[in-house]
CSV table of C-alpha atoms in Angstrom, one decimal:
chain,number,residue,atom,x,y,z
D,1,MET,CA,-0.6,-9.8,22.3
D,2,ALA,CA,-1.6,-10.7,18.6
D,3,GLN,CA,0.8,-12.3,16.4
D,4,LEU,CA,-0.6,-13.4,12.9
D,5,ASN,CA,1.5,-16.1,10.7
D,6,VAL,CA,0.3,-16.8,7.3
D,7,GLN,CA,2.1,-19.8,5.9
D,8,HIS,CA,2.1,-21.0,2.1
D,9,VAL,CA,-1.5,-19.9,1.6
D,10,ASP,CA,-3.3,-20.5,-1.8
D,11,LYS,CA,-6.7,-19.7,-3.1
D,12,ILE,CA,-8.2,-21.6,-5.9
D,13,TYR,CA,-11.9,-21.3,-6.9
D,14,ASP,CA,-14.2,-24.2,-8.0
D,15,ASN,CA,-13.5,-23.0,-11.6
D,16,LYS,CA,-9.8,-23.8,-11.1
D,17,VAL,CA,-8.9,-20.2,-11.3
D,18,GLN,CA,-6.1,-19.3,-8.7
D,19,ALA,CA,-6.3,-16.0,-7.1
D,20,VAL,CA,-3.5,-16.3,-4.6
D,21,PHE,CA,-0.2,-18.1,-4.7
D,22,ASP,CA,2.0,-19.3,-1.8
D,23,PHE,CA,1.3,-16.3,0.2
D,24,ASN,CA,3.6,-16.0,3.4
D,25,LEU,CA,3.6,-13.3,6.2
D,26,ASP,CA,4.5,-12.8,9.7
D,27,VAL,CA,2.9,-10.2,11.4
D,28,LYS,CA,4.1,-9.0,14.7
D,29,ASP,CA,2.2,-7.7,17.6
D,30,GLY,CA,0.9,-4.2,17.1
D,31,GLU,CA,2.1,-4.1,13.5
D,32,LEU,CA,0.4,-2.2,10.8
D,33,ILE,CA,0.7,-4.1,7.5
D,34,VAL,CA,-0.6,-2.6,4.2
D,35,LEU,CA,-1.5,-5.0,1.3
D,36,VAL,CA,-1.1,-2.9,-1.9
D,37,GLY,CA,-1.5,-3.6,-5.7
D,38,PRO,CA,-3.7,-3.1,-8.5
D,39,SER,CA,-7.4,-4.2,-8.8
D,40,GLY,CA,-7.5,-8.0,-9.1
D,41,CYS,CA,-4.2,-8.7,-7.7
D,42,GLY,CA,-5.4,-10.9,-4.7
D,43,LYS,CA,-5.1,-8.6,-1.8
D,44,SER,CA,-8.8,-8.4,-0.7
D,45,THR,CA,-9.0,-12.1,-1.2
D,46,THR,CA,-6.2,-12.9,1.1
D,47,LEU,CA,-7.7,-10.4,3.7
D,48,ARG,CA,-11.0,-12.2,3.4
D,49,MET,CA,-9.1,-15.5,3.8
D,50,ILE,CA,-7.6,-14.1,6.9
D,51,ALA,CA,-11.0,-13.1,8.3
D,52,GLY,CA,-12.6,-16.3,7.6
D,53,LEU,CA,-14.9,-14.8,5.0
D,54,GLU,CA,-13.2,-17.0,2.2
D,55,ASP,CA,-11.9,-20.6,2.6
D,56,ILE,CA,-8.2,-21.1,2.3
D,57,SER,CA,-7.3,-23.8,-0.4
D,58,ALA,CA,-4.0,-24.6,0.8
D,59,GLY,CA,-1.6,-23.6,3.7
D,60,HIS,CA,-2.2,-22.4,7.1
D,61,LEU,CA,-3.1,-19.4,9.4
D,62,PHE,CA,-2.0,-19.0,13.0
D,63,LEU,CA,-3.0,-16.4,15.5
D,64,ASP,CA,-0.8,-16.2,18.5
D,65,GLY,CA,0.5,-19.7,17.7
D,66,LYS,CA,-3.0,-21.4,17.3
D,67,ASP,CA,-4.0,-22.7,14.0
D,68,ILE,CA,-7.1,-21.1,12.9
D,69,THR,CA,-7.3,-22.1,9.4
D,70,GLN,CA,-10.5,-23.9,9.8
D,71,THR,CA,-12.0,-21.6,12.5
D,72,PRO,CA,-15.3,-19.9,11.8
D,73,ALA,CA,-15.0,-16.2,11.1
D,74,LYS,CA,-17.1,-15.5,14.2
D,75,ASP,CA,-14.5,-17.2,16.5
D,76,ARG,CA,-11.4,-15.8,15.0
D,77,ASP,CA,-11.4,-12.5,17.3
D,78,MET,CA,-10.9,-10.2,14.4
D,79,ALA,CA,-13.0,-7.3,13.3
D,80,MET,CA,-13.3,-6.0,9.8
D,81,VAL,CA,-14.1,-2.6,8.4
D,82,PHE,CA,-15.4,-2.6,4.9
D,83,GLN,CA,-15.3,-0.2,2.1
D,84,SER,CA,-19.2,0.2,2.2
D,85,TYR,CA,-19.4,1.0,6.0
D,86,ALA,CA,-22.2,-1.7,6.4
D,87,LEU,CA,-24.3,0.3,8.9
D,88,TYR,CA,-27.8,-0.2,9.9
D,89,GLY,CA,-29.7,2.7,8.6
D,90,HIS,CA,-32.7,2.3,11.0
D,91,MET,CA,-30.4,2.3,14.1
D,92,THR,CA,-28.8,5.1,15.7
D,93,ILE,CA,-24.8,5.6,15.8
D,94,TYR,CA,-25.0,4.3,19.3
D,95,GLU,CA,-26.9,1.2,18.4
D,96,ASN,CA,-24.8,0.5,15.5
D,97,MET,CA,-21.6,0.5,17.6
D,98,ALA,CA,-23.2,-1.5,20.4
D,99,PHE,CA,-24.7,-4.0,18.0
D,100,SER,CA,-22.1,-6.9,18.1
D,101,LEU,CA,-21.9,-6.5,22.0
D,102,THR,CA,-25.8,-6.7,22.2
D,103,LEU,CA,-25.8,-9.8,20.2
D,104,ARG,CA,-23.3,-11.3,22.7
D,105,LYS,CA,-25.7,-10.3,25.5
D,106,GLU,CA,-22.9,-8.4,27.2
D,107,ASN,CA,-23.6,-6.3,30.3
D,108,PRO,CA,-25.5,-3.2,29.3
D,109,ASN,CA,-23.4,-1.1,31.6
D,110,VAL,CA,-20.2,-2.6,29.9
D,111,ILE,CA,-21.5,-1.9,26.6
D,112,HIS,CA,-22.2,1.7,27.4
D,113,LYS,CA,-18.7,2.2,28.6
D,114,LYS,CA,-17.2,0.6,25.6
D,115,VAL,CA,-19.3,2.6,23.1
D,116,LEU,CA,-18.6,5.9,25.0
D,117,ALA,CA,-15.0,5.1,25.0
D,118,ALA,CA,-14.7,4.4,21.4
D,119,ALA,CA,-16.9,7.4,20.4
D,120,GLU,CA,-14.6,9.7,22.4
D,121,ILE,CA,-11.4,8.2,20.8
D,122,LEU,CA,-13.2,8.7,17.3
D,123,GLY,CA,-14.7,12.2,17.9
D,124,LEU,CA,-18.2,10.8,17.7
D,125,THR,CA,-19.7,11.6,21.0
D,126,SER,CA,-22.1,14.3,19.9
D,127,GLN,CA,-23.3,12.1,17.0
D,128,LEU,CA,-24.5,9.1,18.9
D,129,ASN,CA,-28.1,9.8,18.9
D,130,LYS,CA,-28.0,10.5,14.9
D,131,LYS,CA,-28.8,8.0,12.1
D,132,PRO,CA,-26.1,7.0,9.6
D,133,SER,CA,-28.1,9.2,6.9
D,134,GLN,CA,-27.4,12.2,9.1
D,135,LEU,CA,-23.6,11.8,8.8
D,136,SER,CA,-20.9,12.5,6.1
D,137,GLY,CA,-19.0,9.7,4.6
D,138,GLY,CA,-15.9,10.1,6.8
D,139,GLN,CA,-18.1,10.1,9.9
D,140,ARG,CA,-19.9,7.0,8.8
D,141,GLN,CA,-16.5,5.3,8.2
D,142,ARG,CA,-15.6,6.3,11.9
D,143,VAL,CA,-18.5,4.7,13.0
D,144,ALA,CA,-17.6,1.4,11.3
D,145,MET,CA,-14.3,1.7,12.9
D,146,GLY,CA,-15.9,2.4,16.3
D,147,ARG,CA,-18.0,-0.7,15.9
D,148,SER,CA,-14.9,-2.6,15.6
D,149,ILE,CA,-13.0,-0.9,18.5
D,150,VAL,CA,-15.8,-1.7,21.0
D,151,ARG,CA,-15.3,-5.6,20.2
D,152,ASN,CA,-11.5,-5.1,21.4
D,153,PRO,CA,-10.4,-7.7,18.8
D,154,LYS,CA,-6.9,-9.1,18.6
D,155,VAL,CA,-6.5,-8.0,14.8
D,156,PHE,CA,-8.3,-5.3,12.9
D,157,LEU,CA,-8.9,-5.8,9.1
D,158,PHE,CA,-9.5,-2.9,6.8
D,159,ASP,CA,-10.7,-3.6,3.3
D,160,GLU,CA,-10.4,-0.5,1.0
D,161,PRO,CA,-11.9,1.6,3.8
D,162,LEU,CA,-11.5,5.0,2.3
D,163,SER,CA,-12.3,4.2,-1.5
D,164,ASN,CA,-15.8,5.9,-1.2
D,165,LEU,CA,-14.4,9.2,0.3
D,166,ASP,CA,-13.3,12.3,-1.5
D,167,ALA,CA,-9.6,13.3,-1.7
D,168,LYS,CA,-10.0,15.7,1.3
D,169,LEU,CA,-11.8,13.3,3.4
D,170,ARG,CA,-9.4,10.4,2.5
D,171,GLY,CA,-6.5,12.3,3.8
D,172,ALA,CA,-8.2,13.3,7.1
D,173,THR,CA,-9.4,9.6,7.8
D,174,ARG,CA,-6.1,8.2,6.7
D,175,ARG,CA,-4.5,10.5,9.4
D,176,GLU,CA,-7.4,9.3,12.0
D,177,ILE,CA,-6.5,5.6,11.1
D,178,LEU,CA,-2.8,6.1,11.9
D,179,LEU,CA,-3.4,8.0,15.1
D,180,LEU,CA,-6.0,5.3,16.1
D,181,HIS,CA,-3.2,2.6,15.5
D,182,LYS,CA,-0.8,4.5,17.7
D,183,ARG,CA,-3.3,4.8,20.4
D,184,LEU,CA,-4.6,1.4,20.5
D,185,LYS,CA,-1.2,-0.3,19.6
D,186,ALA,CA,-3.3,-2.8,17.8
D,187,THR,CA,-2.3,-5.4,15.0
D,188,MET,CA,-3.9,-4.2,11.7
D,189,LEU,CA,-4.1,-5.4,8.3
D,190,TYR,CA,-5.0,-2.8,5.6
D,191,VAL,CA,-5.9,-3.4,2.0
D,192,THR,CA,-5.6,-0.6,-0.6
D,193,HIS,CA,-4.9,0.1,-4.2
D,194,ASP,CA,-3.7,3.5,-3.3
D,195,GLN,CA,0.2,3.9,-2.8
D,196,THR,CA,-0.1,7.0,-0.9
D,197,GLU,CA,-2.1,5.2,1.7
D,198,ALA,CA,0.3,2.3,1.8
D,199,LEU,CA,3.4,4.7,2.1
D,200,THR,CA,1.9,6.9,4.9
D,201,LEU,CA,0.1,4.2,6.9
D,202,ALA,CA,2.3,0.9,6.9
D,203,ASP,CA,5.0,-0.3,9.2
D,204,ARG,CA,5.6,-2.7,6.4
D,205,ILE,CA,4.1,-3.0,2.9
D,206,VAL,CA,3.1,-6.1,1.0
D,207,CYS,CA,3.2,-5.4,-2.6
D,208,MET,CA,1.3,-7.9,-4.8
D,209,SER,CA,0.5,-8.5,-8.5
D,210,MET,CA,-1.3,-11.2,-10.1
D,211,GLY,CA,-1.8,-13.1,-7.0
D,212,HIS,CA,1.8,-13.2,-6.2
D,213,VAL,CA,3.7,-11.4,-3.4
D,214,GLN,CA,6.3,-9.1,-5.3
D,215,GLN,CA,7.9,-7.7,-2.2
D,216,VAL,CA,7.6,-7.2,1.6
D,217,GLY,CA,9.3,-4.5,3.4
D,218,THR,CA,9.2,-1.0,5.0
D,219,PRO,CA,7.7,2.0,2.8
D,220,LEU,CA,11.4,3.2,2.4
D,221,GLU,CA,12.6,-0.2,1.2
D,222,LEU,CA,9.9,-0.4,-1.5
D,223,TYR,CA,10.6,3.1,-2.6
D,224,ASP,CA,14.3,3.2,-2.4
D,225,ALA,CA,15.2,-0.5,-3.2
D,226,PRO,CA,12.3,-2.1,-5.3
D,227,ALA,CA,12.7,-5.6,-5.8
D,228,ASN,CA,11.7,-5.8,-9.4
D,229,LEU,CA,10.1,-3.6,-12.2
D,230,PHE,CA,6.7,-4.0,-11.1
D,231,VAL,CA,7.2,-2.6,-7.6
D,232,ALA,CA,9.5,0.1,-9.1
D,233,SER,CA,6.6,1.1,-11.4
D,234,PHE,CA,3.9,0.7,-9.0
D,235,ILE,CA,5.5,2.4,-6.0
D,236,GLY,CA,6.0,6.2,-6.4
D,237,LEU,CA,4.1,9.1,-8.1
D,238,PRO,CA,4.8,10.0,-10.8
D,239,PRO,CA,6.0,6.4,-11.7
D,240,MET,CA,9.6,5.7,-12.4
D,241,ASN,CA,11.1,6.4,-15.7
D,242,PHE,CA,12.5,3.2,-17.6
D,243,PHE,CA,15.0,3.1,-20.2
D,244,ASP,CA,17.0,0.4,-22.2
D,245,ALA,CA,20.7,0.8,-21.7
D,246,THR,CA,23.7,-1.2,-22.6
D,247,VAL,CA,26.4,-1.7,-20.1
D,248,ARG,CA,29.9,-0.3,-21.3
D,249,GLU,CA,33.1,0.2,-19.5
D,250,GLY,CA,32.3,2.9,-17.0
D,251,SER,CA,29.0,3.8,-18.5
D,252,LEU,CA,25.5,3.2,-19.5
D,253,GLU,CA,24.6,3.9,-23.2
D,254,GLY,CA,20.9,4.4,-24.3
D,255,LYS,CA,19.2,6.1,-26.9
D,256,GLY,CA,19.9,9.8,-26.5
D,257,PHE,CA,21.9,9.5,-23.5
D,258,SER,CA,25.3,8.3,-21.8
D,259,VAL,CA,25.5,8.2,-18.1
D,260,LYS,CA,28.7,7.5,-16.2
D,261,LEU,CA,28.6,4.8,-13.4
D,262,THR,CA,29.9,5.2,-10.0
D,263,GLU,CA,32.4,2.8,-8.6
D,264,GLU,CA,29.6,1.0,-6.7
D,265,GLU,CA,27.5,0.6,-9.8
D,266,LYS,CA,30.4,-0.6,-11.7
D,267,GLY,CA,30.9,-3.5,-9.0
D,268,ILE,CA,27.1,-4.3,-9.2
D,269,LEU,CA,27.3,-4.4,-13.0
D,270,ARG,CA,30.2,-6.7,-13.2
D,271,GLY,CA,29.4,-9.7,-15.4
D,272,TYR,CA,26.9,-7.5,-17.4
D,273,ALA,CA,29.5,-6.0,-19.8
D,274,GLY,CA,28.0,-5.5,-23.2
D,275,LYS,CA,24.6,-6.6,-22.1
D,276,GLU,CA,21.4,-4.5,-22.3
D,277,ILE,CA,19.7,-3.8,-18.9
D,278,THR,CA,16.8,-1.7,-17.8
D,279,LEU,CA,17.7,1.5,-16.2
D,280,GLY,CA,15.2,3.2,-13.8
D,281,VAL,CA,15.2,6.9,-12.7
D,282,ARG,CA,12.5,8.4,-10.6
D,283,PRO,CA,11.3,11.9,-11.6
D,284,GLU,CA,12.6,13.3,-8.6
D,285,ASN,CA,16.2,12.0,-9.5
D,286,VAL,CA,16.0,13.6,-13.1
D,287,GLU,CA,17.9,16.8,-12.3
D,288,GLU,CA,17.9,20.1,-14.3
D,289,GLY,CA,21.4,20.7,-15.8
D,290,GLY,CA,23.5,18.1,-17.4
D,291,ASP,CA,24.4,16.9,-20.9
D,292,ILE,CA,21.1,14.7,-21.6
D,293,ALA,CA,19.0,16.6,-24.1
D,294,MET,CA,15.2,16.7,-23.3
D,295,LYS,CA,12.5,18.1,-25.7
D,296,VAL,CA,9.5,19.1,-23.2
D,297,PHE,CA,5.9,18.5,-24.3
D,298,SER,CA,4.3,19.5,-21.1
D,299,ASN,CA,4.7,21.3,-17.8
D,300,GLU,CA,2.7,21.0,-14.6
D,301,ASN,CA,3.3,23.5,-11.8
D,302,LEU,CA,2.7,22.1,-8.4
D,303,GLY,CA,3.7,24.8,-6.2
D,304,MET,CA,7.0,24.0,-4.6
D,305,ASN,CA,7.7,21.4,-7.5
D,306,THR,CA,7.2,21.2,-11.3
D,307,LEU,CA,6.6,18.1,-13.2
D,308,VAL,CA,8.3,18.5,-16.6
D,309,HIS,CA,7.4,15.8,-19.3
D,310,GLY,CA,9.4,15.3,-22.6
D,311,HIS,CA,11.4,13.1,-24.8
D,312,ILE,CA,14.9,12.4,-24.8
D,313,GLY,CA,17.2,11.6,-28.2
D,314,GLY,CA,15.9,8.3,-28.9
D,315,GLY,CA,12.1,9.4,-28.5
D,316,GLU,CA,11.8,7.7,-25.2
D,317,LYS,CA,9.3,9.4,-22.7
D,318,ILE,CA,10.8,11.0,-19.6
D,319,SER,CA,9.3,12.9,-16.5
D,320,GLY,CA,11.2,15.1,-14.3
D,321,LYS,CA,10.1,16.4,-10.8
D,322,PHE,CA,12.0,19.9,-10.6
D,323,ARG,CA,12.2,22.1,-7.6
D,324,GLY,CA,10.5,25.4,-7.6
D,325,TRP,CA,8.1,26.8,-10.3
D,326,CYS,CA,9.3,26.2,-13.8
D,327,ASN,CA,7.8,27.8,-17.1
D,328,TYR,CA,8.9,25.4,-19.8
D,329,LYS,CA,6.5,25.3,-22.8
D,330,ALA,CA,6.0,22.6,-25.3
D,331,GLY,CA,8.8,22.5,-27.8
D,332,ASP,CA,11.5,23.9,-25.2
D,333,ASP,CA,14.7,22.2,-24.9
D,334,ALA,CA,16.2,21.4,-21.4
D,335,MET,CA,19.2,19.7,-20.3
D,336,VAL,CA,19.1,17.0,-17.6
D,337,SER,CA,21.0,14.6,-15.6
D,338,PHE,CA,20.3,11.4,-13.8
D,339,GLY,CA,20.9,11.2,-10.1
D,340,ARG,CA,20.0,8.1,-8.2
D,341,LYS,CA,19.8,5.1,-10.6
D,342,HIS,CA,18.0,1.8,-10.2
D,343,LEU,CA,19.4,-1.3,-12.2
D,344,PHE,CA,17.2,-4.2,-13.4
D,345,ASP,CA,18.0,-7.3,-15.4
D,346,LYS,CA,16.5,-7.1,-18.6
D,347,GLU,CA,15.2,-11.0,-18.9
D,348,THR,CA,13.8,-11.4,-15.3
D,349,GLY,CA,12.9,-7.8,-14.4
D,350,ASN,CA,14.5,-8.3,-10.9
D,351,ALA,CA,16.6,-5.6,-9.5
D,352,ILE,CA,20.2,-6.2,-9.9
D,353,ARG,CA,22.0,-6.3,-6.5
D,354,LYS,CA,25.4,-6.4,-5.3
D,355,GLY,CA,26.7,-9.8,-5.2
D,356,GLU,CA,23.7,-11.2,-7.1
D,357,ASN,CA,24.8,-10.2,-10.7
D,358,ALA,CA,25.4,-12.6,-13.6
């Protein structure tokens, strides 16, 4: 059992710069939580506070109900996997994986069994006599994970573990981490700036910006129901299209487009009549065929899909992700329509929800 509770945690440095504001999170036993956001948003600082590598300025941290806010890192029963692997170059893979247990003076037979078990899980059995320099980046990252596994910690912490790998290795190692989580049923916190990692790995995602939590939810919740403009723009690739639009009776009017509102959307926007809002449309919801004129300026064929970029009437940029192979050229005209629409308050940037409108 490993439940983690982070309550009202702040991080304020000696120069009075605040990096994390009122961070709250309840992590269930066996859950894989991914902290995602741009560089400098506070996600790694938060992870380091949980690990005990950074002091907590305010708030409390509980592990299985015990307050560990002031507990030294070595006594928190957590294992951290770093971006840099942090392996000892003069040691064999076996010695690297056994190192923490050797320091604890555990029984050599127990150490041997734990190392072999971890090596089997990670496909490293044949590499145990090699040095780190003889392994690929992906293999070295697996060794770093193996070093954590042998400790059998209550919580695994990953800080941008795939950043140093090329695209192909990132994908393969990401799948290995997912399989590892399912096999160990361990509680894991994982930090990344890569939304693909977040969407594919997480049970729940914590999306951060400028030290603040913007939204906590399942990958589908953040993708399909973003809480605000930041989450909507950060989650999803290519990013969501945004347009200024005025709420009219039964429609949204923008520069170069007019779209009808569904009955549900009319209800959500009750109280916004005559006001300007921000309309969000994901590229995959920009559909070929319709009454919105689009002037194409580029075409990217991706095999099963084509990204088509252009402008609509008022000069606003728009990207559409169309099915199949398209052959639009710069200057071509296309007619499109908007499918699923996301509605945001112009002043606050927050999503306009049913029952929460002005």
